[in-house]
Short mmCIF file of C-alpha atoms and ligand atoms in Angstrom, two decimals:
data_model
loop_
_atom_site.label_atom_id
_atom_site.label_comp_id
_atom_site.label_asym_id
_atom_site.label_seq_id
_atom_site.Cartn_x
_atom_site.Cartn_y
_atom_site.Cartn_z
CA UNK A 1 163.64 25.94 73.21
CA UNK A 2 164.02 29.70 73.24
CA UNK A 3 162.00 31.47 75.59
CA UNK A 4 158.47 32.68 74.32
CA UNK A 5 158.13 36.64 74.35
CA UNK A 6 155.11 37.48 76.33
CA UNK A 7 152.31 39.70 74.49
CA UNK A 8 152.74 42.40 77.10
CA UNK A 9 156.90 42.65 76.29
CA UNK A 10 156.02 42.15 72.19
CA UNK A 11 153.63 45.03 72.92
CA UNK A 12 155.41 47.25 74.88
CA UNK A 13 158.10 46.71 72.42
CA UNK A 14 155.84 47.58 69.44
CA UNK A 15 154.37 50.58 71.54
CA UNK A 16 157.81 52.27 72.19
CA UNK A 17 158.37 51.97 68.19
CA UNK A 18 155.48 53.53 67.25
CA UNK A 19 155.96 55.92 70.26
CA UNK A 20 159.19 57.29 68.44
CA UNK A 21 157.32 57.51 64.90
CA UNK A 22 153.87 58.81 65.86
CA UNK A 23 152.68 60.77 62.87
CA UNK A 24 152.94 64.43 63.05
CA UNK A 25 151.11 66.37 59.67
CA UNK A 26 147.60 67.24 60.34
CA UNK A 27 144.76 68.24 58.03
CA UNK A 28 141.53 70.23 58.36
CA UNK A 29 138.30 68.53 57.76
CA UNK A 30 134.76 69.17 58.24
CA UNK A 31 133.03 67.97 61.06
CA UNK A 32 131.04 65.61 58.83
CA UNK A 33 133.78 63.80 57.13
CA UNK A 34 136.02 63.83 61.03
CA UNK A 35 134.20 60.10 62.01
CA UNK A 36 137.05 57.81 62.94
CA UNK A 37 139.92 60.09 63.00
CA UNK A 38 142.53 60.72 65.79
CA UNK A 39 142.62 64.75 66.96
CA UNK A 40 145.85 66.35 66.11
CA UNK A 41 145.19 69.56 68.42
CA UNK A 42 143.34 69.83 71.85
CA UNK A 43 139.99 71.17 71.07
CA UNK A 44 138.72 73.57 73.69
CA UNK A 45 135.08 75.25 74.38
CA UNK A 46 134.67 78.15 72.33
CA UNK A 47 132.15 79.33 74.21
CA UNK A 48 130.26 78.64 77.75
CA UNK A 49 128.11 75.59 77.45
CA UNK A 50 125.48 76.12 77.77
CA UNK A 51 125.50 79.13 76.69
CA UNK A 52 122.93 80.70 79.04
CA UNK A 53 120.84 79.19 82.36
CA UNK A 54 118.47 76.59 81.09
CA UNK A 55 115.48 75.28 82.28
CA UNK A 56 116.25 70.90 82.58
CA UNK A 57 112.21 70.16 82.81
CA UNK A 58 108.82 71.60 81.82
CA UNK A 59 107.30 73.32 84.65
CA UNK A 60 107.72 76.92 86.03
CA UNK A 61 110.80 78.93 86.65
CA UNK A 62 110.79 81.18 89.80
CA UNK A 63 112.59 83.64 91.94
CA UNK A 64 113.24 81.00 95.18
CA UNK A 65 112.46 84.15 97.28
CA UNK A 66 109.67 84.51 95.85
CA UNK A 67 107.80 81.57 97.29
CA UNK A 68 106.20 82.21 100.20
CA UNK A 69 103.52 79.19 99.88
CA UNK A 70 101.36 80.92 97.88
CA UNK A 71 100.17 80.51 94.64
CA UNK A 72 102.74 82.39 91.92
CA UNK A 73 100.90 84.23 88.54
CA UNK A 74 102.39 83.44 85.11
CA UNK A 75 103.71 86.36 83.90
CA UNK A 76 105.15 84.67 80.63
CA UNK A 77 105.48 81.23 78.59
CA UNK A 78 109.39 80.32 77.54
CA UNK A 79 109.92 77.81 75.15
CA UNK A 80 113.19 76.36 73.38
CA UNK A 81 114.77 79.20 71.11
CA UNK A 82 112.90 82.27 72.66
CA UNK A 83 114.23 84.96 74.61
CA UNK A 84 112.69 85.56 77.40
CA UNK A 85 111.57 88.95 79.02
CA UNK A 86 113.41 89.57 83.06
CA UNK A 87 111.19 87.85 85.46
CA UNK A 88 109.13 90.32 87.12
CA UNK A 89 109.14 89.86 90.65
CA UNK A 90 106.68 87.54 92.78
CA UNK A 91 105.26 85.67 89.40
CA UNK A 92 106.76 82.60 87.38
CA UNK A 93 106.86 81.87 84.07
CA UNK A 94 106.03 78.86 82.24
CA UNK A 95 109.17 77.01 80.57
CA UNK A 96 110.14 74.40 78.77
CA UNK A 97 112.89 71.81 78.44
CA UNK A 98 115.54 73.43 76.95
CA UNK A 99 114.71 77.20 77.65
CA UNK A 100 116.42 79.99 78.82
CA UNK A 101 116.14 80.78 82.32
CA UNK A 102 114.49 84.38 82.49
CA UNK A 103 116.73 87.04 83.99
CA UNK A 104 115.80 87.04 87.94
CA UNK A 105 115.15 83.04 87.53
CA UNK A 106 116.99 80.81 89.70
CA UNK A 107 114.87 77.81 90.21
CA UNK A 108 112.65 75.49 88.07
CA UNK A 109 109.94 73.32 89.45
CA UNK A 110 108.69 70.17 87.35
CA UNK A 111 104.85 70.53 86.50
CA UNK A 112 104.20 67.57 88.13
CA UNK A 113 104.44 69.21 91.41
CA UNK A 114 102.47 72.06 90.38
CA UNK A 115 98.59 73.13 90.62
CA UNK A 116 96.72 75.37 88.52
CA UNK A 117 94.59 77.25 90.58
CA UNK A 118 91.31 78.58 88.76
CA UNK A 119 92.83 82.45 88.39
CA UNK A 120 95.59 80.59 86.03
CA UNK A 121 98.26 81.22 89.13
CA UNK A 122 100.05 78.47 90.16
CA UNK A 123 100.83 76.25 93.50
CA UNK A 124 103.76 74.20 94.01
CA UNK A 125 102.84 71.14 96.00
CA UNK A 126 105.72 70.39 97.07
CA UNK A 127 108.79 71.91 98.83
CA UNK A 128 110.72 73.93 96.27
CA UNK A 129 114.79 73.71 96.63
CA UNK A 130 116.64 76.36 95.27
CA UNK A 131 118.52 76.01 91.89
CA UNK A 132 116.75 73.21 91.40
CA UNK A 133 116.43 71.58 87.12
CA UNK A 134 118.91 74.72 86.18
CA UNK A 135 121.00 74.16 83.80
CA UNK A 136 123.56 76.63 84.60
CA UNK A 137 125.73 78.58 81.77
CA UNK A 138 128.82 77.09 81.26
CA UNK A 139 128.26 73.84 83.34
CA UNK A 140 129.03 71.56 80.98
CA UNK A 141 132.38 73.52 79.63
CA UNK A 142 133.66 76.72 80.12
CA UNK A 143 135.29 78.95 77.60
CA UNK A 144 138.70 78.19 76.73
CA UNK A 145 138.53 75.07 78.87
CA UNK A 146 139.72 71.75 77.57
CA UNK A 147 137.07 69.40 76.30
CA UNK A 148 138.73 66.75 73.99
CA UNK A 149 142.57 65.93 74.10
CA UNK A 150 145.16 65.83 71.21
CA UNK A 151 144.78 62.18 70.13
CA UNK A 152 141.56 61.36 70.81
CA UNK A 153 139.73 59.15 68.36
CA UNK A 154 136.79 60.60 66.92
CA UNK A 155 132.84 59.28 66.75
CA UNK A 156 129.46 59.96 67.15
CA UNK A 157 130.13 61.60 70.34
CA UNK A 158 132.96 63.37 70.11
CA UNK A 159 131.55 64.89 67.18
CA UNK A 160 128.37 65.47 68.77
CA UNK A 161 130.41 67.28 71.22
CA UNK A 162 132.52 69.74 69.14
CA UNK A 163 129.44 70.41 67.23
CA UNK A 164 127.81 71.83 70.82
CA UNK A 165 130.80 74.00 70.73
CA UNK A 166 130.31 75.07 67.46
CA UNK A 167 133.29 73.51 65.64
CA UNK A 168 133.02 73.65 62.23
CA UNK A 169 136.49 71.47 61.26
CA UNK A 170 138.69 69.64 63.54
CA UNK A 171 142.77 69.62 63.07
CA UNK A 172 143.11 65.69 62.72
CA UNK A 173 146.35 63.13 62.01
CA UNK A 174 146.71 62.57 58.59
CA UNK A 175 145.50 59.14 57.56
CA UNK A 176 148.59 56.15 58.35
CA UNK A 177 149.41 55.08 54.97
CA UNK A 178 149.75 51.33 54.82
CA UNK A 179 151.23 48.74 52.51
CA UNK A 180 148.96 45.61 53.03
CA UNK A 181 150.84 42.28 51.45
CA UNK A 182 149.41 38.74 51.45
CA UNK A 183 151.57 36.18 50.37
CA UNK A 184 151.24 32.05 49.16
CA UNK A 185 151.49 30.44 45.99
CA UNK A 186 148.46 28.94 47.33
CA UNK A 187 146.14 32.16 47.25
CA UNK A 188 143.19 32.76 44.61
CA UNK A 189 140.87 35.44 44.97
CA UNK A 190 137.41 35.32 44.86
CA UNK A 191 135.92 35.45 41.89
CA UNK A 192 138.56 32.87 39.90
CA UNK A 193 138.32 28.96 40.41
CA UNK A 194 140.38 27.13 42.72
CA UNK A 195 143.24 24.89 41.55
CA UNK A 196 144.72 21.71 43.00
CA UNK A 197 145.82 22.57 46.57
CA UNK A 198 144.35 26.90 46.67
CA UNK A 199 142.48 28.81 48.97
CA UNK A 200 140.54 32.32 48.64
CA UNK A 201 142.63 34.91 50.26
CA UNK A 202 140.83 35.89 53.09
CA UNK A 203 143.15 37.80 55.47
CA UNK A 204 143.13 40.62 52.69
CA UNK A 205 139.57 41.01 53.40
CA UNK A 206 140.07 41.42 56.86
CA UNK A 207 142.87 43.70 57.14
CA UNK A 208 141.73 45.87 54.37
CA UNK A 209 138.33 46.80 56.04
CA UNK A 210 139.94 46.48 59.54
CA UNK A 211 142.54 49.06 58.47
CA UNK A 212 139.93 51.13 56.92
CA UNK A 213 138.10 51.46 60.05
CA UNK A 214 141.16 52.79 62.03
CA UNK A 215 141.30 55.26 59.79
CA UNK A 216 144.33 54.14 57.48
CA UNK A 217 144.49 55.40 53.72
CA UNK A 218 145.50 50.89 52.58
CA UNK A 219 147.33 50.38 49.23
CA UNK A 220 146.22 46.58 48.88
CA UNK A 221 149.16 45.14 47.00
CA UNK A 222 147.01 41.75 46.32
CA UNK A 223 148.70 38.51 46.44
CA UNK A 224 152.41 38.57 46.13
CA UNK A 225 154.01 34.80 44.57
CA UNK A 226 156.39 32.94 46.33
CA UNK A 227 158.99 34.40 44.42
CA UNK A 228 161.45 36.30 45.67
CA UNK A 229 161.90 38.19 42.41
CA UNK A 230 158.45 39.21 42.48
CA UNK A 231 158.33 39.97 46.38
CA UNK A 232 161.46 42.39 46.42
CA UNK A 233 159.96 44.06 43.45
CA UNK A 234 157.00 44.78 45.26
CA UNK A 235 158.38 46.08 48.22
CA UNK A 236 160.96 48.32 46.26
CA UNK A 237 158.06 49.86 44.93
CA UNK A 238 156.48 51.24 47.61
CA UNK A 239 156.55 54.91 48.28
CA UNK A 240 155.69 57.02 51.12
CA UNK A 241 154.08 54.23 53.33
CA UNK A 242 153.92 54.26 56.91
CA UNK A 243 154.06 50.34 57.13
CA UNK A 244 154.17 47.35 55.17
CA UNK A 245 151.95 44.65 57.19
CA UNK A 246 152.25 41.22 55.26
CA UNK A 247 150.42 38.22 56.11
CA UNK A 248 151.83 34.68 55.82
CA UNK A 249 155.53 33.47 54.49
CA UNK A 250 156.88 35.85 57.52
CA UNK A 251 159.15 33.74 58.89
CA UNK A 252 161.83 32.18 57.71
CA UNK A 253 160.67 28.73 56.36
CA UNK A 254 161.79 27.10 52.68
CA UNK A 255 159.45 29.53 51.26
CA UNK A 256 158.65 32.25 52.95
CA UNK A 257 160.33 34.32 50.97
CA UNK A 258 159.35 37.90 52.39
CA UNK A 259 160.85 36.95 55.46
CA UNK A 260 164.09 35.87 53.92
CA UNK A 261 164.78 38.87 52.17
CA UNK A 262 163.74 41.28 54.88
CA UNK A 263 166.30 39.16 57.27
CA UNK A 264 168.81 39.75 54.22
CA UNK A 265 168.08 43.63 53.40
CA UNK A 266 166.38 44.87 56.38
CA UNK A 267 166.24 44.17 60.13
CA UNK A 268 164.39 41.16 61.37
CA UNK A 269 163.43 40.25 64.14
CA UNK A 270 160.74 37.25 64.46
CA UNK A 271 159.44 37.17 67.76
CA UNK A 272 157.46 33.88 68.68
CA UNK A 273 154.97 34.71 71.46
CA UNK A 274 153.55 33.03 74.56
CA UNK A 275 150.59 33.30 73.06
CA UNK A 276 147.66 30.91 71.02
CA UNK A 277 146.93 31.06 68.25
CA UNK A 278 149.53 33.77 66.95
CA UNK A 279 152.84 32.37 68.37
CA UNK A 280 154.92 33.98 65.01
CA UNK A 281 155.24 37.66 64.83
CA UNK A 282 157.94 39.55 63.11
CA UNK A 283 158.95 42.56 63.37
CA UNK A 284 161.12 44.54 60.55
CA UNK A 285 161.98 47.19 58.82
CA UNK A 286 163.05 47.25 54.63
CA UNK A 287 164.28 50.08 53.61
CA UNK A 288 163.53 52.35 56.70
CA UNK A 289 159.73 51.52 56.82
CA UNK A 290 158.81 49.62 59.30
CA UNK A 291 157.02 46.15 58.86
CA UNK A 292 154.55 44.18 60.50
CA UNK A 293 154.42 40.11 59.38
CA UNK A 294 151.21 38.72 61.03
CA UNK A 295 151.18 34.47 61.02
CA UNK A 296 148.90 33.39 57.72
CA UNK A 297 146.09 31.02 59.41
CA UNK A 298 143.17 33.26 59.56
CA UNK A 299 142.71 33.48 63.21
CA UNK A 300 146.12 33.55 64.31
CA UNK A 301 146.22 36.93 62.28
CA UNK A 302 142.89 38.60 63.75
CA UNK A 303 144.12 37.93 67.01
CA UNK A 304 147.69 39.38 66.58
CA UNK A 305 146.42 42.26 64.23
CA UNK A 306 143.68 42.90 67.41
CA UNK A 307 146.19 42.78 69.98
CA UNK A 308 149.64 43.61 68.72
CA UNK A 309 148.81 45.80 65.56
CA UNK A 310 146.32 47.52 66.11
CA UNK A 311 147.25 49.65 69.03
CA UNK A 312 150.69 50.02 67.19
CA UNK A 313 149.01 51.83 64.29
CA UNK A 314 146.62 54.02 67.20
CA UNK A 315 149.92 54.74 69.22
CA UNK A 316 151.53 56.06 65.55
CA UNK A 317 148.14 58.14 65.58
CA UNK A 318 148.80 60.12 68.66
CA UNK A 319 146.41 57.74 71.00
CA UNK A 320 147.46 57.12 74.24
CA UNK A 321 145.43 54.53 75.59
CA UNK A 322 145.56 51.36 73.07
CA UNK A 323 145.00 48.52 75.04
CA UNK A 324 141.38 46.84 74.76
CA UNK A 325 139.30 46.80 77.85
CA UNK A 326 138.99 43.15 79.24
CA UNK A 327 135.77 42.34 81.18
CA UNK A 328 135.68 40.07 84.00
CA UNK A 329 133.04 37.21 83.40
CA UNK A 330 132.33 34.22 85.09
CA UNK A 331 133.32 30.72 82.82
CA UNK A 332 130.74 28.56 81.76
CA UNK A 333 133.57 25.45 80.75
CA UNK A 334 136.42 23.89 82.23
CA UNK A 335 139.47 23.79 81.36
CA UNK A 336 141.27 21.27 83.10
CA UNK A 337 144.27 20.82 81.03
CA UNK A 338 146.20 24.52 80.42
CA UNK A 339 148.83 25.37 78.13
CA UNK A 340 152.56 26.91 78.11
CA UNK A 341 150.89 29.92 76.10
CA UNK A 342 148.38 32.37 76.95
CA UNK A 343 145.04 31.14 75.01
CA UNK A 344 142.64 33.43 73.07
CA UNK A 345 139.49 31.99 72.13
CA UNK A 346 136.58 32.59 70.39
CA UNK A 347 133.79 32.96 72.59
CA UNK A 348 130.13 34.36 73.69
CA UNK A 349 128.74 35.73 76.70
CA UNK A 350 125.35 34.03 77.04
CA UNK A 351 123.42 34.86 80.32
CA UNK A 352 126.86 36.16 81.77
CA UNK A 353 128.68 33.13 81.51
CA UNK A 354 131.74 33.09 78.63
CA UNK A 355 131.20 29.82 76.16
CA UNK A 356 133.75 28.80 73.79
CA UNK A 357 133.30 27.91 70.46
CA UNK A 358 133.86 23.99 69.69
CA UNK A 359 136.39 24.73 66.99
CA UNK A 360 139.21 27.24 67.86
CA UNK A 361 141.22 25.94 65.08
CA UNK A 362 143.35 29.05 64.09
CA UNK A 363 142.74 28.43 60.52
CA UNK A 364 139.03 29.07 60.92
CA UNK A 365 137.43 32.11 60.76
CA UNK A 366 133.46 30.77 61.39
CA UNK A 367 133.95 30.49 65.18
CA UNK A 368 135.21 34.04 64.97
CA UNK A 369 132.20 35.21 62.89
CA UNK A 370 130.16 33.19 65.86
CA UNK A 371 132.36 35.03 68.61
CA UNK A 372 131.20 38.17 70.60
CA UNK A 373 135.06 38.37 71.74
CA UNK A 374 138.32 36.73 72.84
CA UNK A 375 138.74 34.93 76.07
CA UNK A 376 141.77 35.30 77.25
CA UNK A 377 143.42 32.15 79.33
CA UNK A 378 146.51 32.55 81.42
CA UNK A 379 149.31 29.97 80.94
CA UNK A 380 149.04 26.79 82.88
CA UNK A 381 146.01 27.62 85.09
CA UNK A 382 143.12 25.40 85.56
CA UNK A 383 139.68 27.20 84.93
CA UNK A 384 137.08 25.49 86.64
CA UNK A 385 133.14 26.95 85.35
CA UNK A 386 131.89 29.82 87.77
CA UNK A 387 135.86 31.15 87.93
CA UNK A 388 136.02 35.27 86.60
CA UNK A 389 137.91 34.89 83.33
CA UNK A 390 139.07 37.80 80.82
CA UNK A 391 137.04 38.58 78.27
CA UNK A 392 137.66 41.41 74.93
CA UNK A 393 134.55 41.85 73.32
CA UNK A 394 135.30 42.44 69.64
CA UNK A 395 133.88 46.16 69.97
CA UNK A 396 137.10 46.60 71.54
CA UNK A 397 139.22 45.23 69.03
CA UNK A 398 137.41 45.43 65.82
CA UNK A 399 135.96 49.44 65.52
P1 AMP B 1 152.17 30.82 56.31
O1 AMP B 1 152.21 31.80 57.43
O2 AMP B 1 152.47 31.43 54.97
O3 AMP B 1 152.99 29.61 56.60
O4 AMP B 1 150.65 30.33 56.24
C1 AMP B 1 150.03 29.64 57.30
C2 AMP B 1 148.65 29.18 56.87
O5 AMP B 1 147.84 30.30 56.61
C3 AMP B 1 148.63 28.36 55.59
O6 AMP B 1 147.63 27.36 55.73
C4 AMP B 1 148.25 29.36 54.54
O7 AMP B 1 147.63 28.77 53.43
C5 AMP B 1 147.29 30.24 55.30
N1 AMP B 1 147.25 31.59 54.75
C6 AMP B 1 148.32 32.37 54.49
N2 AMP B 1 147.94 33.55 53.98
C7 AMP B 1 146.59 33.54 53.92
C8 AMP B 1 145.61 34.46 53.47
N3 AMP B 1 145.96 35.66 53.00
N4 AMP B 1 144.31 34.10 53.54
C9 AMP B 1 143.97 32.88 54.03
N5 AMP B 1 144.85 31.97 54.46
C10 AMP B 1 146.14 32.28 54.41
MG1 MG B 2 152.87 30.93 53.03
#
């Protein structure tokens, strides 16, 4: 038996590819519409942030100088969104979260360790320290300094961020264009009965929206026949896509037909992987566009789309780090007999222990639905319960 290729070489292999064709156009879009794209230039601080002292607590803001252990008049009341008079000297002024400092300011005491004395002049009970709950200009960015990298993917708080800065649009990677097949004589959608011996397509399902959510632009070519005829049709008529990812017939069985003809008009190469479930992988190109053929069982394509294509299609976005973060957690089974191949398996953290599902069948997708995230097993090692084990929440994989 040929030696298995381990995820780490498929990956690195798949990395360097995508590597060499990262995408280059870029668009403008609003900030609002930016969620879940990839930055196509560094975004830097247009201005000091923030953009004047601030005042990080409700209390009194104060010359430190100016406390001599005795109680301090208000000379004036700050709140968020005024501007503030220069502090005169040897008073404070009442401010708010939020506020700009007064000019002379340098320190802010929390009203908790304040008094009001009866003339309305105030006593700090407790030793003030200078600079103290200032929020000084510029100290969370500086103008012109670098805040978010080229290729970094875009969410709730990276957006938050450029809007702090005042960005208006962001320059971001155009949206990966991608050719989604699923093939099998065998495949119904939903929606129209099932024959002798069919299944709903489900894969489409889950590449579609998973594609979606990384941001690709997916032209869902349904279910393709085993029929060559049909299949070469199909893939001579696609235009201007970034990759053709194909799910099932991929290898080069009696009818896997895709794979045939991509071995016979392309480059093939079918890579089977130290890895379960998800051993078949193949990796082509037809026609100069470059093609991804995940394994058909349900599972076995989640967990090669999560760990194989998926930070192919971020590394063709610009994004540097791709790998998902694995968390150590204790096991809560035993695995006394290991395998040749690295296992993946659907499990949960419950009271920081990993369980596994019962059924990690890789043609069923409840235990995945069940799942909080892949465990990840090394080849032939025994895992006794209490021993640290890897564990991929699906946050990592599926955002
Ligand atoms: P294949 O890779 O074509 O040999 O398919 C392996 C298994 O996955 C078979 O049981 C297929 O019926 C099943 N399968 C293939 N494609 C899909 C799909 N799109 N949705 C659900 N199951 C599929
Ligand atoms: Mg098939």
């Amino acid at each position: 038996m040929a030696k298995l290729m381990t995820l780490e070489e498929a990956r690195e292999a798949l990395l360097l590819q995508a590597s060499r064709e990262r995408l280059t156009t870029s668009e403008r879009v609003a900030l609002g519409e930016a969620d879940g794209r990839v930055l196509a230039e560094p975004l830097h601080a247009a201005l000091d942030l923030p953009p004047w002292p601030n005042s990080a607590m409700d209390g009194y803001a104060l010359r430190f100088e100016d406390w001599v252990g005795v109680p301090l008049p208000v000379s004036q009341k700050i709140f968020a969104g005024s501007a503030p008079a220069p502090l005169q000297s040897g008073t404070c002024a009442r401010i708010f979260t939020g506020a700009p400092l007064p000019e002379g300011a340098d320190t802010v005491e929390m009203q908790e360790n304040t008094r009001l004395a009866a003339d309305g002049s105030v006593e700090f009970t407790e030793a003030l320290q200078r600079g103290r709950h200032v929020r000084p200009r510029g100290g969370e960015a500086q103008t012109g300094e670098l805040v978010l990298e080229r290729g970094t993917r875009l969410g709730p708080v990276e957006l938050a961020l450029a809007a702090s800065l005042g960005a208006v649009e962001l320059a971001v990677v155009r949206r990966p264009r991608v050719a989604l097949l699923s093939t099998g004589d065998e495949l119904r959608e939903p929606g129209s009965p099932l024959g002798p011996g069919q299944i709903y397509n489900s894969n489409r399902y889950l590449l579609a929206s998973w594609l979606r959510r990384l941001g690709c632009a997916v032209q869902d070519e349904g279910v393709l026949a085993d029929d060559p005829q049909q299949i070469r049709e199909v893939l001579d008529s696609l235009k201007d896509v970034d990759l053709i990812l194909a799910t099932g017939g991929v290898s080069v069985g009696e009818a896997d037909y895709l794979g045939q003809i991509l071995q016979s008009s392309g480059e093939l190469t079918l890579w089977k992987l130290a890895i379960k479930p998800g051993k078949p992988l193949t990796c082509a190109r037809y026609q100069d566009t470059p093609v991804i053929g995940l394994p058909g069982n349900p599972a076995s394509a989640l967990v090669t789309f999560g760990l194989l294509a998926r930070p192919y299609l971020l590394r063709r976005l610009g994004i540097e780090r791709v790998i998902p973060l694995a968390l150590e957690v204790p096991a809560k089974f035993e695995r006394s007999r290991p395998g040749n191949r690295r296992e993946f398996m659907q499990a949960r953290v419950v009271e920081g222990r990993v369980v596994l599902h019962e059924n990690q069948s890789s043609a069923v997708l409840r235990s995945a639905a069940w799942a909080d995230g892949l465990v990840e097993l090394p080849e032939g090692q025994v895992i006794l319960p209490g021993q640290p084990v890897r564990f991929i929440p699906y946050s990592e994989l599926i955002d």
